Amino acid sequence: MRNSEVVKLGIVKSGQNKRRGLNMKLTDGKKGVTYTVKSINGNNEMNTFLFSLGCFEGEVITIIRKRGSGYIVSIKDGRYGIDKELAGIIEVEKYIN
Amino acid sequence: MKIALTGNPNSGKTTLYNAITGKQEHVGNWAGVTVDKKVSRLKESLGEGVSVVDLPGAYSIRPFTSEESITRDFVKNEEPDVIVNVVDSTNLNRSLFFTTQLLELNIPVVVALNKSDIAASKTEIDIKKLEKKLKCPIVPTVALKEKGLKELIKKSVEISTCKKQENAFSQLNNFDNIEKQDKERFKIVNKITSEVETKKVKSNEETLADKIDKFVTNPIIGIGLFVLIMTTIFNLSINTLGANIADFLVGIIEGAQGSLAEFLANAGVNDFLNSLLTDGIIGGVGAIMGFLPLIMVLMFFLALVEDSGFMARIAMIFDPLFKKIGLSGKSIIPMIVGYGCGIPGIMASRTIKDEKQRRMTALLTPFVPCGAKVPIIALFTAAFFPEHGYLFALTYLIAFAVIILVGLLAKAITGADDVKSYFIIELPEYRIPSVKRSFLKMLETGKEFIIKAGTIIVLCNTVVFIMASFNFKFSLVEDAINTSILAKVASPFAIILIPIGLGVWQLAAAAITGFIAKEEVVGTLAIVYAMGSAINEDFELTDGLLLQETMSITAVAALAFMFFNLFTPPCFAAIGAMNSELKSKKWLMNGVIMQLVVGYLIAMIVYQVGTVLAYGKLGEGFMASVVILAVSVLYYTKLARDAKREKSISLSEGIAS
């Protein structure tokens, strides 16, 4: 396969994945919706920190507000302001009650 | 007996600490206020011989930030007799994670279920059940209203005799992997909270606070709101409320000065001594004291804003802007603290995880006009620009612009590329700010100011006065003229200041004493211009002064002088604080030089450009200033190019390897 074809396939696949809800990040999420955390893909320290707040695999997170300049999320009973970069390392899936 | 206060950031530890020790440690309703441990004795009414330690907030005993490691180190090394775990009842689940870790340390633990009044409207906690599960006593408290404290201390003293703490979660020791252990820990905590807590309001539903936050954290609205609030505060402090109180105070001081002079003269006291006491000490100190009401009113309103919980939102609002200069929104918090005093501001930069960002923040914070600089700003804007009342608030805006500008320039030199650092800040509950607490904080500021005035400033003024009154042959000279010691010493420095329009030894002397304490600039000016406590908005009172000032410097030069004092390195104490935070002599030296250069260049450009624009002629030392500017620009470009080259070298090395 040629390089451009590989890239195109990658984009198509990623779009499919997004629609299937695979590899979905918090940045793909919608305001007011609750998600279940699948994994945290940051550096060790950020992963540990988020963990101590209760943000890790299996726990829920809700987007209160979503903007390019920043998100407000609800984790356990707390509210946190985070930036887009941090939202990008939180992998989620739709919360099923 | 030693009690240690630990808990999540914002749980109310410091509020509790203040309440049980009677101290007034800084509380800010945002995470990262307490950066170091504080120790004090318990109030006599609550117990004797008990010391209390307030530790910085931590989410976990495994440290992420430097404050959390203080908690860990203290608890592991200094062995308190009792650990009081302050828990925010509105966030029980997250708080208990840390609690379970504390219970493993084999030190008796008492849980203070704080903010129980707010929690009551959101949730119901079965305390007896929780006590059984944690195997430690639990006391509901409202630290803000001083409720439950006696009970808390009583329980703490009781169990301190136990010397042991039963570990309710010993099964966790079976896990060898920390990650697995912590996951299990949360499982346990989840189970406990589901059994013990009944939520009345679902925590992820939108609340009124959320609606407010959506509005407030919009970048444009947020910054606009911030500017509006700050301008209002300044207006109240400088132009109306604060000014009125100041006038009153100055009137008293002037009166006292006059009567004292008369009294001493009648008592036959030596003229010089008389002058030293009335003009030098009372006059000099009085000049500064006249600004105290302004500063105190300013502090009061800032405390109100801090207490409301708005600060964390401000950090969020400024994050996009600060990212452009290689920092994050967190960096604005030390700067806001710096409005009060630069030293705690610089120390607050400890909360920033990334080393480079922390250092940059520590170096940029001093550009914020601190309380000590208020007399300078107030004096010069009132004396030289009396019709432009907005200039005071504008100065703060200019300072902010300088910070952004210097940040941008510094980013190019230090090659601070877009480091993978993430921004996260807890948004605490909004609350109606406590007038009482803000008032107490204000009094505390006043007390510190008066102490500083009574010691360093009096000393400095005395020295300056003596140096201004004698010449090197130690004979008295006329009020501070060119042959005095001070003039001779300051004159060489005055030469350096010619390109910025201040080639007058009086101003050079004032600027130098400013390094001891920024308030001293005004104090020294009072002495060398024989102004005494007649420094207020009504300069007509002292014609001689007005004449002298206009002879020596123009309004533009006055502005340059003001900026010079604002943007050069602050007092030695602040440089000391920078030294402890930067932890590197190289950074300290470069930082101080950077601040000197920035202050000088800004003053120079303001003076030279301003003189041309306002008076249509070239300022003093114009040629020299052009040379200085050219050299600076060239040197900066070289540094930037070097940094860029280094960056591309390391990049290519990275690719090659």
Tab-separated table of C-alpha atoms in Angstrom, chain A residues 31 34 45-46 49-54 56 59 62 64-65 67 69-72 74 76-83 85-86 89, chain B residues 59-60 64 90-91 93-94 182-183 186 190 199 203-205 210 213-214 217-219 316 319-320 323 353 422-427:
chain	number	residue	atom	x	y	z
A	31	LYS	CA	-21.421	18.706	27.873
A	34	THR	CA	-21.527	11.268	32.123
A	45	GLU	CA	2.727	11.718	37.775
A	46	MET	CA	-0.457	13.014	36.186
A	49	PHE	CA	-2.602	12.566	40.656
A	50	LEU	CA	-5.828	11.975	38.765
A	51	PHE	CA	-6.052	8.634	40.497
A	52	SER	CA	-5.973	10.231	43.931
A	53	LEU	CA	-8.884	12.413	42.878
A	54	GLY	CA	-10.842	9.340	41.924
A	56	PHE	CA	-9.234	6.209	36.916
A	59	GLU	CA	-14.902	5.503	37.740
A	62	THR	CA	-19.195	14.175	33.937
A	64	ILE	CA	-20.145	20.211	33.105
A	65	ARG	CA	-18.744	22.635	30.603
A	67	ARG	CA	-14.791	24.956	25.673
A	69	SER	CA	-10.207	27.339	26.585
A	70	GLY	CA	-11.047	24.826	29.270
A	71	TYR	CA	-13.377	22.153	30.613
A	72	ILE	CA	-15.162	21.894	33.914
A	74	SER	CA	-17.216	16.576	37.942
A	76	LYS	CA	-16.809	12.105	42.569
A	77	ASP	CA	-18.207	15.094	44.416
A	78	GLY	CA	-15.699	17.674	43.282
A	79	ARG	CA	-15.533	20.180	40.471
A	80	TYR	CA	-12.291	20.697	38.575
A	81	GLY	CA	-11.184	23.037	35.831
A	82	ILE	CA	-8.940	21.295	33.312
A	83	ASP	CA	-7.429	22.259	29.990
A	85	GLU	CA	-4.644	18.835	26.803
A	86	LEU	CA	-5.624	17.083	30.006
A	89	ILE	CA	-5.465	12.047	27.833
B	59	TYR	CA	-4.891	14.133	48.141
B	60	SER	CA	-2.641	11.217	48.857
B	64	PHE	CA	2.616	14.529	43.553
B	90	THR	CA	-19.202	17.584	50.840
B	91	ASN	CA	-16.649	15.317	49.177
B	93	ASN	CA	-15.588	9.738	48.873
B	94	ARG	CA	-12.483	11.467	47.605
B	182	ASP	CA	-4.793	1.871	45.534
B	183	LYS	CA	-7.466	0.535	43.179
B	186	PHE	CA	-10.901	3.063	46.207
B	190	ASN	CA	-16.694	3.375	47.395
B	199	LYS	CA	-27.031	11.807	48.780
B	203	SER	CA	-23.194	15.539	42.528
B	204	ASN	CA	-22.943	15.622	38.774
B	205	GLU	CA	-26.118	17.564	38.255
B	210	ASP	CA	-22.062	25.541	37.804
B	213	ASP	CA	-19.033	29.119	36.499
B	214	LYS	CA	-20.023	28.631	32.899
B	217	THR	CA	-15.013	31.090	32.944
B	218	ASN	CA	-15.810	32.393	29.499
B	219	PRO	CA	-12.466	34.056	28.700
B	316	MET	CA	-8.878	28.938	34.829
B	319	ASP	CA	-4.835	29.663	31.576
B	320	PRO	CA	-5.100	30.193	27.776
B	323	LYS	CA	-0.015	29.181	28.088
B	353	LYS	CA	4.806	21.406	39.538
B	422	TYR	CA	-1.438	19.828	32.148
B	423	PHE	CA	-3.620	22.308	33.877
B	424	ILE	CA	-5.994	21.174	36.560
B	425	ILE	CA	-7.411	23.143	39.442
B	426	GLU	CA	-10.099	22.303	41.936
B	427	LEU	CA	-13.042	24.674	41.835
